[in-house]
């Protein structure tokens, strides 16, 4: 009686039955999962890569057939995928994303202002005045930040502006830019013209960082667009897959 099982560790059974409709994740994770289940009597029914999942939500079918680039900046990783003929032509995953941006702000506050702030405070800073550029058309107001003075140990409050945060995030954004350029360099030449016309689409919470679209556009010389409702792009794309599972097999 499974309802009465409290601790299943060490239990045995004659058979195990389960069904997985869709496994979602970056390409390397999905491939490792498929290798894992290949060694046990479990069938891997379907799998969809996160880059393609985001593309289903933020681009049109025509774009996915001709060629488009989707960059999904989540919490732990940034997924960069070149999509064409409704599939992934080339992709890259880099472990620089929203969580690292938060860590960058914590480090900056500590080293530049001798102020210890927690992850929650750093997250608020990122949301309220975070920027990828040191010059914005509509800059946010400066923000008061409270923390612990590392020298005296006393509570302390300082005022910081978006330019300081752009400086704090600069190295991480450069790594994302380099990964984007590396992915573009692997793109087949015949797709170059199509991608030049369709451009790059940003998804994920990290894409909401002020000025990031303009910075990537300047780096790549391509038009860059932020997806509508970027936070839920992967979820919406996965939903589209489930509703059309036969089509995306």
mmCIF file with all atom_site columns, N, CA, C and O in Angstrom, residues 200-246:
data_model
loop_
_atom_site.group_PDB
_atom_site.id
_atom_site.type_symbol
_atom_site.label_atom_id
_atom_site.label_alt_id
_atom_site.label_comp_id
_atom_site.label_asym_id
_atom_site.label_entity_id
_atom_site.label_seq_id
_atom_site.pdbx_PDB_ins_code
_atom_site.Cartn_x
_atom_site.Cartn_y
_atom_site.Cartn_z
_atom_site.occupancy
_atom_site.B_iso_or_equiv
_atom_site.pdbx_formal_charge
_atom_site.auth_seq_id
_atom_site.auth_comp_id
_atom_site.auth_asym_id
_atom_site.auth_atom_id
_atom_site.pdbx_PDB_model_num
ATOM 1   N N  . UNK A 1 200 ? 17.697 38.256 -33.030 1.00 0.00 ? 200 UNK A N  1
ATOM 2   C CA . UNK A 1 200 ? 17.861 37.488 -31.796 1.00 0.00 ? 200 UNK A CA 1
ATOM 3   C C  . UNK A 1 200 ? 16.687 37.790 -30.871 1.00 0.00 ? 200 UNK A C  1
ATOM 4   O O  . UNK A 1 200 ? 16.288 38.943 -30.715 1.00 0.00 ? 200 UNK A O  1
ATOM 5   N N  . UNK A 1 201 ? 16.154 36.739 -30.236 1.00 0.00 ? 201 UNK A N  1
ATOM 6   C CA . UNK A 1 201 ? 15.067 36.905 -29.274 1.00 0.00 ? 201 UNK A CA 1
ATOM 7   C C  . UNK A 1 201 ? 15.551 36.501 -27.884 1.00 0.00 ? 201 UNK A C  1
ATOM 8   O O  . UNK A 1 201 ? 16.149 35.427 -27.715 1.00 0.00 ? 201 UNK A O  1
ATOM 9   N N  . UNK A 1 202 ? 15.311 37.379 -26.911 1.00 0.00 ? 202 UNK A N  1
ATOM 10  C CA . UNK A 1 202 ? 15.725 37.132 -25.538 1.00 0.00 ? 202 UNK A CA 1
ATOM 11  C C  . UNK A 1 202 ? 14.544 36.641 -24.714 1.00 0.00 ? 202 UNK A C  1
ATOM 12  O O  . UNK A 1 202 ? 13.435 37.166 -24.815 1.00 0.00 ? 202 UNK A O  1
ATOM 13  N N  . UNK A 1 203 ? 14.796 35.639 -23.889 1.00 0.00 ? 203 UNK A N  1
ATOM 14  C CA . UNK A 1 203 ? 13.776 35.105 -22.990 1.00 0.00 ? 203 UNK A CA 1
ATOM 15  C C  . UNK A 1 203 ? 14.411 34.860 -21.627 1.00 0.00 ? 203 UNK A C  1
ATOM 16  O O  . UNK A 1 203 ? 15.633 34.980 -21.451 1.00 0.00 ? 203 UNK A O  1
ATOM 17  N N  . UNK A 1 204 ? 13.583 34.522 -20.643 1.00 0.00 ? 204 UNK A N  1
ATOM 18  C CA . UNK A 1 204 ? 14.082 34.298 -19.293 1.00 0.00 ? 204 UNK A CA 1
ATOM 19  C C  . UNK A 1 204 ? 14.136 35.576 -18.485 1.00 0.00 ? 204 UNK A C  1
ATOM 20  O O  . UNK A 1 204 ? 14.147 36.682 -19.039 1.00 0.00 ? 204 UNK A O  1
ATOM 21  N N  . UNK A 1 205 ? 14.174 35.431 -17.172 1.00 0.00 ? 205 UNK A N  1
ATOM 22  C CA . UNK A 1 205 ? 14.184 36.600 -16.295 1.00 0.00 ? 205 UNK A CA 1
ATOM 23  C C  . UNK A 1 205 ? 15.363 37.521 -16.514 1.00 0.00 ? 205 UNK A C  1
ATOM 24  O O  . UNK A 1 205 ? 15.246 38.745 -16.393 1.00 0.00 ? 205 UNK A O  1
ATOM 25  N N  . UNK A 1 206 ? 16.534 36.949 -16.851 1.00 0.00 ? 206 UNK A N  1
ATOM 26  C CA . UNK A 1 206 ? 17.722 37.764 -17.057 1.00 0.00 ? 206 UNK A CA 1
ATOM 27  C C  . UNK A 1 206 ? 17.616 38.698 -18.240 1.00 0.00 ? 206 UNK A C  1
ATOM 28  O O  . UNK A 1 206 ? 18.324 39.711 -18.315 1.00 0.00 ? 206 UNK A O  1
ATOM 29  N N  . UNK A 1 207 ? 16.724 38.386 -19.187 1.00 0.00 ? 207 UNK A N  1
ATOM 30  C CA . UNK A 1 207 ? 16.565 39.232 -20.367 1.00 0.00 ? 207 UNK A CA 1
ATOM 31  C C  . UNK A 1 207 ? 15.939 40.577 -20.026 1.00 0.00 ? 207 UNK A C  1
ATOM 32  O O  . UNK A 1 207 ? 15.979 41.504 -20.829 1.00 0.00 ? 207 UNK A O  1
ATOM 33  N N  . UNK A 1 208 ? 15.373 40.694 -18.815 1.00 0.00 ? 208 UNK A N  1
ATOM 34  C CA . UNK A 1 208 ? 14.723 41.924 -18.396 1.00 0.00 ? 208 UNK A CA 1
ATOM 35  C C  . UNK A 1 208 ? 15.712 42.941 -17.835 1.00 0.00 ? 208 UNK A C  1
ATOM 36  O O  . UNK A 1 208 ? 15.324 44.042 -17.447 1.00 0.00 ? 208 UNK A O  1
ATOM 37  N N  . UNK A 1 209 ? 16.981 42.581 -17.765 1.00 0.00 ? 209 UNK A N  1
ATOM 38  C CA . UNK A 1 209 ? 18.011 43.509 -17.307 1.00 0.00 ? 209 UNK A CA 1
ATOM 39  C C  . UNK A 1 209 ? 18.070 44.714 -18.250 1.00 0.00 ? 209 UNK A C  1
ATOM 40  O O  . UNK A 1 209 ? 18.202 44.550 -19.473 1.00 0.00 ? 209 UNK A O  1
ATOM 41  N N  . UNK A 1 210 ? 17.985 45.887 -17.717 1.00 0.00 ? 210 UNK A N  1
ATOM 42  C CA . UNK A 1 210 ? 17.945 47.114 -18.529 1.00 0.00 ? 210 UNK A CA 1
ATOM 43  C C  . UNK A 1 210 ? 19.143 47.205 -19.470 1.00 0.00 ? 210 UNK A C  1
ATOM 44  O O  . UNK A 1 210 ? 20.282 47.040 -19.048 1.00 0.00 ? 210 UNK A O  1
ATOM 45  N N  . UNK A 1 211 ? 18.853 47.492 -20.731 1.00 0.00 ? 211 UNK A N  1
ATOM 46  C CA . UNK A 1 211 ? 19.911 47.741 -21.703 1.00 0.00 ? 211 UNK A CA 1
ATOM 47  C C  . UNK A 1 211 ? 20.588 46.506 -22.257 1.00 0.00 ? 211 UNK A C  1
ATOM 48  O O  . UNK A 1 211 ? 21.444 46.621 -23.141 1.00 0.00 ? 211 UNK A O  1
ATOM 49  N N  . UNK A 1 212 ? 20.206 45.318 -21.784 1.00 0.00 ? 212 UNK A N  1
ATOM 50  C CA . UNK A 1 212 ? 20.879 44.108 -22.263 1.00 0.00 ? 212 UNK A CA 1
ATOM 51  C C  . UNK A 1 212 ? 20.620 43.873 -23.736 1.00 0.00 ? 212 UNK A C  1
ATOM 52  O O  . UNK A 1 212 ? 21.519 43.458 -24.476 1.00 0.00 ? 212 UNK A O  1
ATOM 53  N N  . UNK A 1 213 ? 19.399 44.137 -24.178 1.00 0.00 ? 213 UNK A N  1
ATOM 54  C CA . UNK A 1 213 ? 19.077 43.941 -25.596 1.00 0.00 ? 213 UNK A CA 1
ATOM 55  C C  . UNK A 1 213 ? 19.915 44.855 -26.487 1.00 0.00 ? 213 UNK A C  1
ATOM 56  O O  . UNK A 1 213 ? 20.448 44.427 -27.517 1.00 0.00 ? 213 UNK A O  1
ATOM 57  N N  . UNK A 1 214 ? 20.072 46.106 -26.072 1.00 0.00 ? 214 UNK A N  1
ATOM 58  C CA . UNK A 1 214 ? 20.868 47.045 -26.865 1.00 0.00 ? 214 UNK A CA 1
ATOM 59  C C  . UNK A 1 214 ? 22.345 46.663 -26.856 1.00 0.00 ? 214 UNK A C  1
ATOM 60  O O  . UNK A 1 214 ? 23.040 46.803 -27.872 1.00 0.00 ? 214 UNK A O  1
ATOM 61  N N  . UNK A 1 215 ? 22.816 46.168 -25.727 1.00 0.00 ? 215 UNK A N  1
ATOM 62  C CA . UNK A 1 215 ? 24.233 45.797 -25.638 1.00 0.00 ? 215 UNK A CA 1
ATOM 63  C C  . UNK A 1 215 ? 24.541 44.596 -26.533 1.00 0.00 ? 215 UNK A C  1
ATOM 64  O O  . UNK A 1 215 ? 25.552 44.586 -27.248 1.00 0.00 ? 215 UNK A O  1
ATOM 65  N N  . UNK A 1 216 ? 23.665 43.587 -26.522 1.00 0.00 ? 216 UNK A N  1
ATOM 66  C CA . UNK A 1 216 ? 23.882 42.419 -27.370 1.00 0.00 ? 216 UNK A CA 1
ATOM 67  C C  . UNK A 1 216 ? 23.733 42.800 -28.839 1.00 0.00 ? 216 UNK A C  1
ATOM 68  O O  . UNK A 1 216 ? 24.458 42.301 -29.703 1.00 0.00 ? 216 UNK A O  1
ATOM 69  N N  . UNK A 1 217 ? 22.798 43.707 -29.134 1.00 0.00 ? 217 UNK A N  1
ATOM 70  C CA . UNK A 1 217 ? 22.615 44.164 -30.514 1.00 0.00 ? 217 UNK A CA 1
ATOM 71  C C  . UNK A 1 217 ? 23.871 44.864 -31.023 1.00 0.00 ? 217 UNK A C  1
ATOM 72  O O  . UNK A 1 217 ? 24.297 44.654 -32.159 1.00 0.00 ? 217 UNK A O  1
ATOM 73  N N  . UNK A 1 218 ? 24.469 45.687 -30.171 1.00 0.00 ? 218 UNK A N  1
ATOM 74  C CA . UNK A 1 218 ? 25.692 46.399 -30.561 1.00 0.00 ? 218 UNK A CA 1
ATOM 75  C C  . UNK A 1 218 ? 26.839 45.423 -30.782 1.00 0.00 ? 218 UNK A C  1
ATOM 76  O O  . UNK A 1 218 ? 27.655 45.590 -31.700 1.00 0.00 ? 218 UNK A O  1
ATOM 77  N N  . UNK A 1 219 ? 26.907 44.381 -29.965 1.00 0.00 ? 219 UNK A N  1
ATOM 78  C CA . UNK A 1 219 ? 27.981 43.404 -30.067 1.00 0.00 ? 219 UNK A CA 1
ATOM 79  C C  . UNK A 1 219 ? 27.840 42.545 -31.318 1.00 0.00 ? 219 UNK A C  1
ATOM 80  O O  . UNK A 1 219 ? 28.833 42.224 -31.985 1.00 0.00 ? 219 UNK A O  1
ATOM 81  N N  . UNK A 1 220 ? 26.619 42.162 -31.662 1.00 0.00 ? 220 UNK A N  1
ATOM 82  C CA . UNK A 1 220 ? 26.394 41.231 -32.762 1.00 0.00 ? 220 UNK A CA 1
ATOM 83  C C  . UNK A 1 220 ? 26.026 41.893 -34.083 1.00 0.00 ? 220 UNK A C  1
ATOM 84  O O  . UNK A 1 220 ? 26.041 41.225 -35.125 1.00 0.00 ? 220 UNK A O  1
ATOM 85  N N  . UNK A 1 221 ? 25.670 43.178 -34.043 1.00 0.00 ? 221 UNK A N  1
ATOM 86  C CA . UNK A 1 221 ? 25.162 43.878 -35.230 1.00 0.00 ? 221 UNK A CA 1
ATOM 87  C C  . UNK A 1 221 ? 23.890 43.228 -35.756 1.00 0.00 ? 221 UNK A C  1
ATOM 88  O O  . UNK A 1 221 ? 23.627 43.213 -36.969 1.00 0.00 ? 221 UNK A O  1
ATOM 89  N N  . UNK A 1 222 ? 23.089 42.691 -34.849 1.00 0.00 ? 222 UNK A N  1
ATOM 90  C CA . UNK A 1 222 ? 21.818 42.073 -35.205 1.00 0.00 ? 222 UNK A CA 1
ATOM 91  C C  . UNK A 1 222 ? 20.693 42.726 -34.406 1.00 0.00 ? 222 UNK A C  1
ATOM 92  O O  . UNK A 1 222 ? 20.922 43.210 -33.292 1.00 0.00 ? 222 UNK A O  1
ATOM 93  N N  . UNK A 1 223 ? 19.486 42.750 -34.956 1.00 0.00 ? 223 UNK A N  1
ATOM 94  C CA . UNK A 1 223 ? 18.358 43.254 -34.165 1.00 0.00 ? 223 UNK A CA 1
ATOM 95  C C  . UNK A 1 223 ? 18.063 42.292 -33.016 1.00 0.00 ? 223 UNK A C  1
ATOM 96  O O  . UNK A 1 223 ? 18.093 41.071 -33.196 1.00 0.00 ? 223 UNK A O  1
ATOM 97  N N  . UNK A 1 224 ? 17.794 42.840 -31.844 1.00 0.00 ? 224 UNK A N  1
ATOM 98  C CA . UNK A 1 224 ? 17.521 42.017 -30.662 1.00 0.00 ? 224 UNK A CA 1
ATOM 99  C C  . UNK A 1 224 ? 16.167 42.418 -30.092 1.00 0.00 ? 224 UNK A C  1
ATOM 100 O O  . UNK A 1 224 ? 15.884 43.608 -29.909 1.00 0.00 ? 224 UNK A O  1
ATOM 101 N N  . UNK A 1 225 ? 15.350 41.423 -29.784 1.00 0.00 ? 225 UNK A N  1
ATOM 102 C CA . UNK A 1 225 ? 14.011 41.662 -29.268 1.00 0.00 ? 225 UNK A CA 1
ATOM 103 C C  . UNK A 1 225 ? 13.822 40.918 -27.950 1.00 0.00 ? 225 UNK A C  1
ATOM 104 O O  . UNK A 1 225 ? 14.301 39.795 -27.799 1.00 0.00 ? 225 UNK A O  1
ATOM 105 N N  . UNK A 1 226 ? 13.121 41.554 -27.021 1.00 0.00 ? 226 UNK A N  1
ATOM 106 C CA . UNK A 1 226 ? 12.785 40.888 -25.764 1.00 0.00 ? 226 UNK A CA 1
ATOM 107 C C  . UNK A 1 226 ? 11.408 40.256 -25.919 1.00 0.00 ? 226 UNK A C  1
ATOM 108 O O  . UNK A 1 226 ? 10.455 40.909 -26.348 1.00 0.00 ? 226 UNK A O  1
ATOM 109 N N  . UNK A 1 227 ? 11.307 38.992 -25.566 1.00 0.00 ? 227 UNK A N  1
ATOM 110 C CA . UNK A 1 227 ? 10.053 38.268 -25.735 1.00 0.00 ? 227 UNK A CA 1
ATOM 111 C C  . UNK A 1 227 ? 8.967  38.838 -24.829 1.00 0.00 ? 227 UNK A C  1
ATOM 112 O O  . UNK A 1 227 ? 9.243  39.390 -23.762 1.00 0.00 ? 227 UNK A O  1
ATOM 113 N N  . UNK A 1 228 ? 7.746  38.699 -25.276 1.00 0.00 ? 228 UNK A N  1
ATOM 114 C CA . UNK A 1 228 ? 6.610  39.037 -24.425 1.00 0.00 ? 228 UNK A CA 1
ATOM 115 C C  . UNK A 1 228 ? 6.524  38.004 -23.299 1.00 0.00 ? 228 UNK A C  1
ATOM 116 O O  . UNK A 1 228 ? 6.611  36.806 -23.532 1.00 0.00 ? 228 UNK A O  1
ATOM 117 N N  . UNK A 1 229 ? 6.388  38.489 -22.065 1.00 0.00 ? 229 UNK A N  1
ATOM 118 C CA . UNK A 1 229 ? 6.346  37.614 -20.892 1.00 0.00 ? 229 UNK A CA 1
ATOM 119 C C  . UNK A 1 229 ? 7.556  36.680 -20.874 1.00 0.00 ? 229 UNK A C  1
ATOM 120 O O  . UNK A 1 229 ? 7.411  35.442 -20.885 1.00 0.00 ? 229 UNK A O  1
ATOM 121 N N  . UNK A 1 230 ? 8.774  37.229 -20.841 1.00 0.00 ? 230 UNK A N  1
ATOM 122 C CA . UNK A 1 230 ? 9.975  36.396 -20.941 1.00 0.00 ? 230 UNK A CA 1
ATOM 123 C C  . UNK A 1 230 ? 10.162 35.414 -19.798 1.00 0.00 ? 230 UNK A C  1
ATOM 124 O O  . UNK A 1 230 ? 10.762 34.355 -19.975 1.00 0.00 ? 230 UNK A O  1
ATOM 125 N N  . UNK A 1 231 ? 9.640  35.730 -18.609 1.00 0.00 ? 231 UNK A N  1
ATOM 126 C CA . UNK A 1 231 ? 9.802  34.843 -17.459 1.00 0.00 ? 231 UNK A CA 1
ATOM 127 C C  . UNK A 1 231 ? 9.164  33.476 -17.690 1.00 0.00 ? 231 UNK A C  1
ATOM 128 O O  . UNK A 1 231 ? 9.652  32.464 -17.182 1.00 0.00 ? 231 UNK A O  1
ATOM 129 N N  . UNK A 1 232 ? 8.088  33.427 -18.441 1.00 0.00 ? 232 UNK A N  1
ATOM 130 C CA . UNK A 1 232 ? 7.343  32.183 -18.622 1.00 0.00 ? 232 UNK A CA 1
ATOM 131 C C  . UNK A 1 232 ? 7.528  31.580 -20.012 1.00 0.00 ? 232 UNK A C  1
ATOM 132 O O  . UNK A 1 232 ? 6.761  30.706 -20.413 1.00 0.00 ? 232 UNK A O  1
ATOM 133 N N  . UNK A 1 233 ? 8.552  32.011 -20.716 1.00 0.00 ? 233 UNK A N  1
ATOM 134 C CA . UNK A 1 233 ? 8.723  31.544 -22.095 1.00 0.00 ? 233 UNK A CA 1
ATOM 135 C C  . UNK A 1 233 ? 8.913  30.032 -22.171 1.00 0.00 ? 233 UNK A C  1
ATOM 136 O O  . UNK A 1 233 ? 8.265  29.354 -22.985 1.00 0.00 ? 233 UNK A O  1
ATOM 137 N N  . UNK A 1 234 ? 9.790  29.483 -21.333 1.00 0.00 ? 234 UNK A N  1
ATOM 138 C CA . UNK A 1 234 ? 10.047 28.039 -21.388 1.00 0.00 ? 234 UNK A CA 1
ATOM 139 C C  . UNK A 1 234 ? 8.799  27.254 -21.000 1.00 0.00 ? 234 UNK A C  1
ATOM 140 O O  . UNK A 1 234 ? 8.467  26.241 -21.618 1.00 0.00 ? 234 UNK A O  1
ATOM 141 N N  . UNK A 1 235 ? 8.089  27.729 -19.983 1.00 0.00 ? 235 UNK A N  1
ATOM 142 C CA . UNK A 1 235 ? 6.867  27.049 -19.553 1.00 0.00 ? 235 UNK A CA 1
ATOM 143 C C  . UNK A 1 235 ? 5.827  27.053 -20.664 1.00 0.00 ? 235 UNK A C  1
ATOM 144 O O  . UNK A 1 235 ? 5.187  26.032 -20.952 1.00 0.00 ? 235 UNK A O  1
ATOM 145 N N  . UNK A 1 236 ? 5.652  28.211 -21.310 1.00 0.00 ? 236 UNK A N  1
ATOM 146 C CA . UNK A 1 236 ? 4.682  28.296 -22.396 1.00 0.00 ? 236 UNK A CA 1
ATOM 147 C C  . UNK A 1 236 ? 5.090  27.409 -23.565 1.00 0.00 ? 236 UNK A C  1
ATOM 148 O O  . UNK A 1 236 ? 4.250  26.766 -24.195 1.00 0.00 ? 236 UNK A O  1
ATOM 149 N N  . UNK A 1 237 ? 6.397  27.377 -23.845 1.00 0.00 ? 237 UNK A N  1
ATOM 150 C CA . UNK A 1 237 ? 6.872  26.527 -24.932 1.00 0.00 ? 237 UNK A CA 1
ATOM 151 C C  . UNK A 1 237 ? 6.671  25.054 -24.640 1.00 0.00 ? 237 UNK A C  1
ATOM 152 O O  . UNK A 1 237 ? 6.311  24.270 -25.537 1.00 0.00 ? 237 UNK A O  1
ATOM 153 N N  . UNK A 1 238 ? 6.881  24.665 -23.386 1.00 0.00 ? 238 UNK A N  1
ATOM 154 C CA . UNK A 1 238 ? 6.650  23.277 -23.003 1.00 0.00 ? 238 UNK A CA 1
ATOM 155 C C  . UNK A 1 238 ? 5.175  22.929 -23.129 1.00 0.00 ? 238 UNK A C  1
ATOM 156 O O  . UNK A 1 238 ? 4.809  21.828 -23.552 1.00 0.00 ? 238 UNK A O  1
ATOM 157 N N  . UNK A 1 239 ? 4.304  23.882 -22.766 1.00 0.00 ? 239 UNK A N  1
ATOM 158 C CA . UNK A 1 239 ? 2.863  23.662 -22.921 1.00 0.00 ? 239 UNK A CA 1
ATOM 159 C C  . UNK A 1 239 ? 2.471  23.462 -24.367 1.00 0.00 ? 239 UNK A C  1
ATOM 160 O O  . UNK A 1 239 ? 1.639  22.601 -24.682 1.00 0.00 ? 239 UNK A O  1
ATOM 161 N N  . UNK A 1 240 ? 3.084  24.251 -25.257 1.00 0.00 ? 240 UNK A N  1
ATOM 162 C CA . UNK A 1 240 ? 2.816  24.100 -26.693 1.00 0.00 ? 240 UNK A CA 1
ATOM 163 C C  . UNK A 1 240 ? 3.234  22.706 -27.155 1.00 0.00 ? 240 UNK A C  1
ATOM 164 O O  . UNK A 1 240 ? 2.539  22.056 -27.946 1.00 0.00 ? 240 UNK A O  1
ATOM 165 N N  . UNK A 1 241 ? 4.366  22.236 -26.631 1.00 0.00 ? 241 UNK A N  1
ATOM 166 C CA . UNK A 1 241 ? 4.848  20.907 -27.002 1.00 0.00 ? 241 UNK A CA 1
ATOM 167 C C  . UNK A 1 241 ? 3.878  19.819 -26.566 1.00 0.00 ? 241 UNK A C  1
ATOM 168 O O  . UNK A 1 241 ? 3.565  18.891 -27.317 1.00 0.00 ? 241 UNK A O  1
ATOM 169 N N  . UNK A 1 242 ? 3.394  19.925 -25.338 1.00 0.00 ? 242 UNK A N  1
ATOM 170 C CA . UNK A 1 242 ? 2.479  18.905 -24.812 1.00 0.00 ? 242 UNK A CA 1
ATOM 171 C C  . UNK A 1 242 ? 1.173  18.860 -25.596 1.00 0.00 ? 242 UNK A C  1
ATOM 172 O O  . UNK A 1 242 ? 0.583  17.794 -25.785 1.00 0.00 ? 242 UNK A O  1
ATOM 173 N N  . UNK A 1 243 ? 0.732  20.041 -26.049 1.00 0.00 ? 243 UNK A N  1
ATOM 174 C CA . UNK A 1 243 ? -0.519 20.089 -26.813 1.00 0.00 ? 243 UNK A CA 1
ATOM 175 C C  . UNK A 1 243 ? -0.337 19.563 -28.236 1.00 0.00 ? 243 UNK A C  1
ATOM 176 O O  . UNK A 1 243 ? -1.311 19.203 -28.893 1.00 0.00 ? 243 UNK A O  1
ATOM 177 N N  . UNK A 1 244 ? 0.925  19.568 -28.708 1.00 0.00 ? 244 UNK A N  1
ATOM 178 C CA . UNK A 1 244 ? 1.206  19.117 -30.080 1.00 0.00 ? 244 UNK A CA 1
ATOM 179 C C  . UNK A 1 244 ? 2.328  18.081 -30.058 1.00 0.00 ? 244 UNK A C  1
ATOM 180 O O  . UNK A 1 244 ? 3.291  18.158 -30.814 1.00 0.00 ? 244 UNK A O  1
ATOM 181 N N  . UNK A 1 245 ? 2.198  17.108 -29.149 1.00 0.00 ? 245 UNK A N  1
ATOM 182 C CA . UNK A 1 245 ? 3.293  16.160 -28.900 1.00 0.00 ? 245 UNK A CA 1
ATOM 183 C C  . UNK A 1 245 ? 3.680  15.383 -30.152 1.00 0.00 ? 245 UNK A C  1
ATOM 184 O O  . UNK A 1 245 ? 4.858  15.125 -30.397 1.00 0.00 ? 245 UNK A O  1
ATOM 185 N N  . UNK A 1 246 ? 2.717  15.005 -30.983 1.00 0.00 ? 246 UNK A N  1
ATOM 186 C CA . UNK A 1 246 ? 3.040  14.247 -32.202 1.00 0.00 ? 246 UNK A CA 1
ATOM 187 C C  . UNK A 1 246 ? 3.832  15.085 -33.196 1.00 0.00 ? 246 UNK A C  1
ATOM 188 O O  . UNK A 1 246 ? 4.679  14.565 -33.927 1.00 0.00 ? 246 UNK A O  1
#
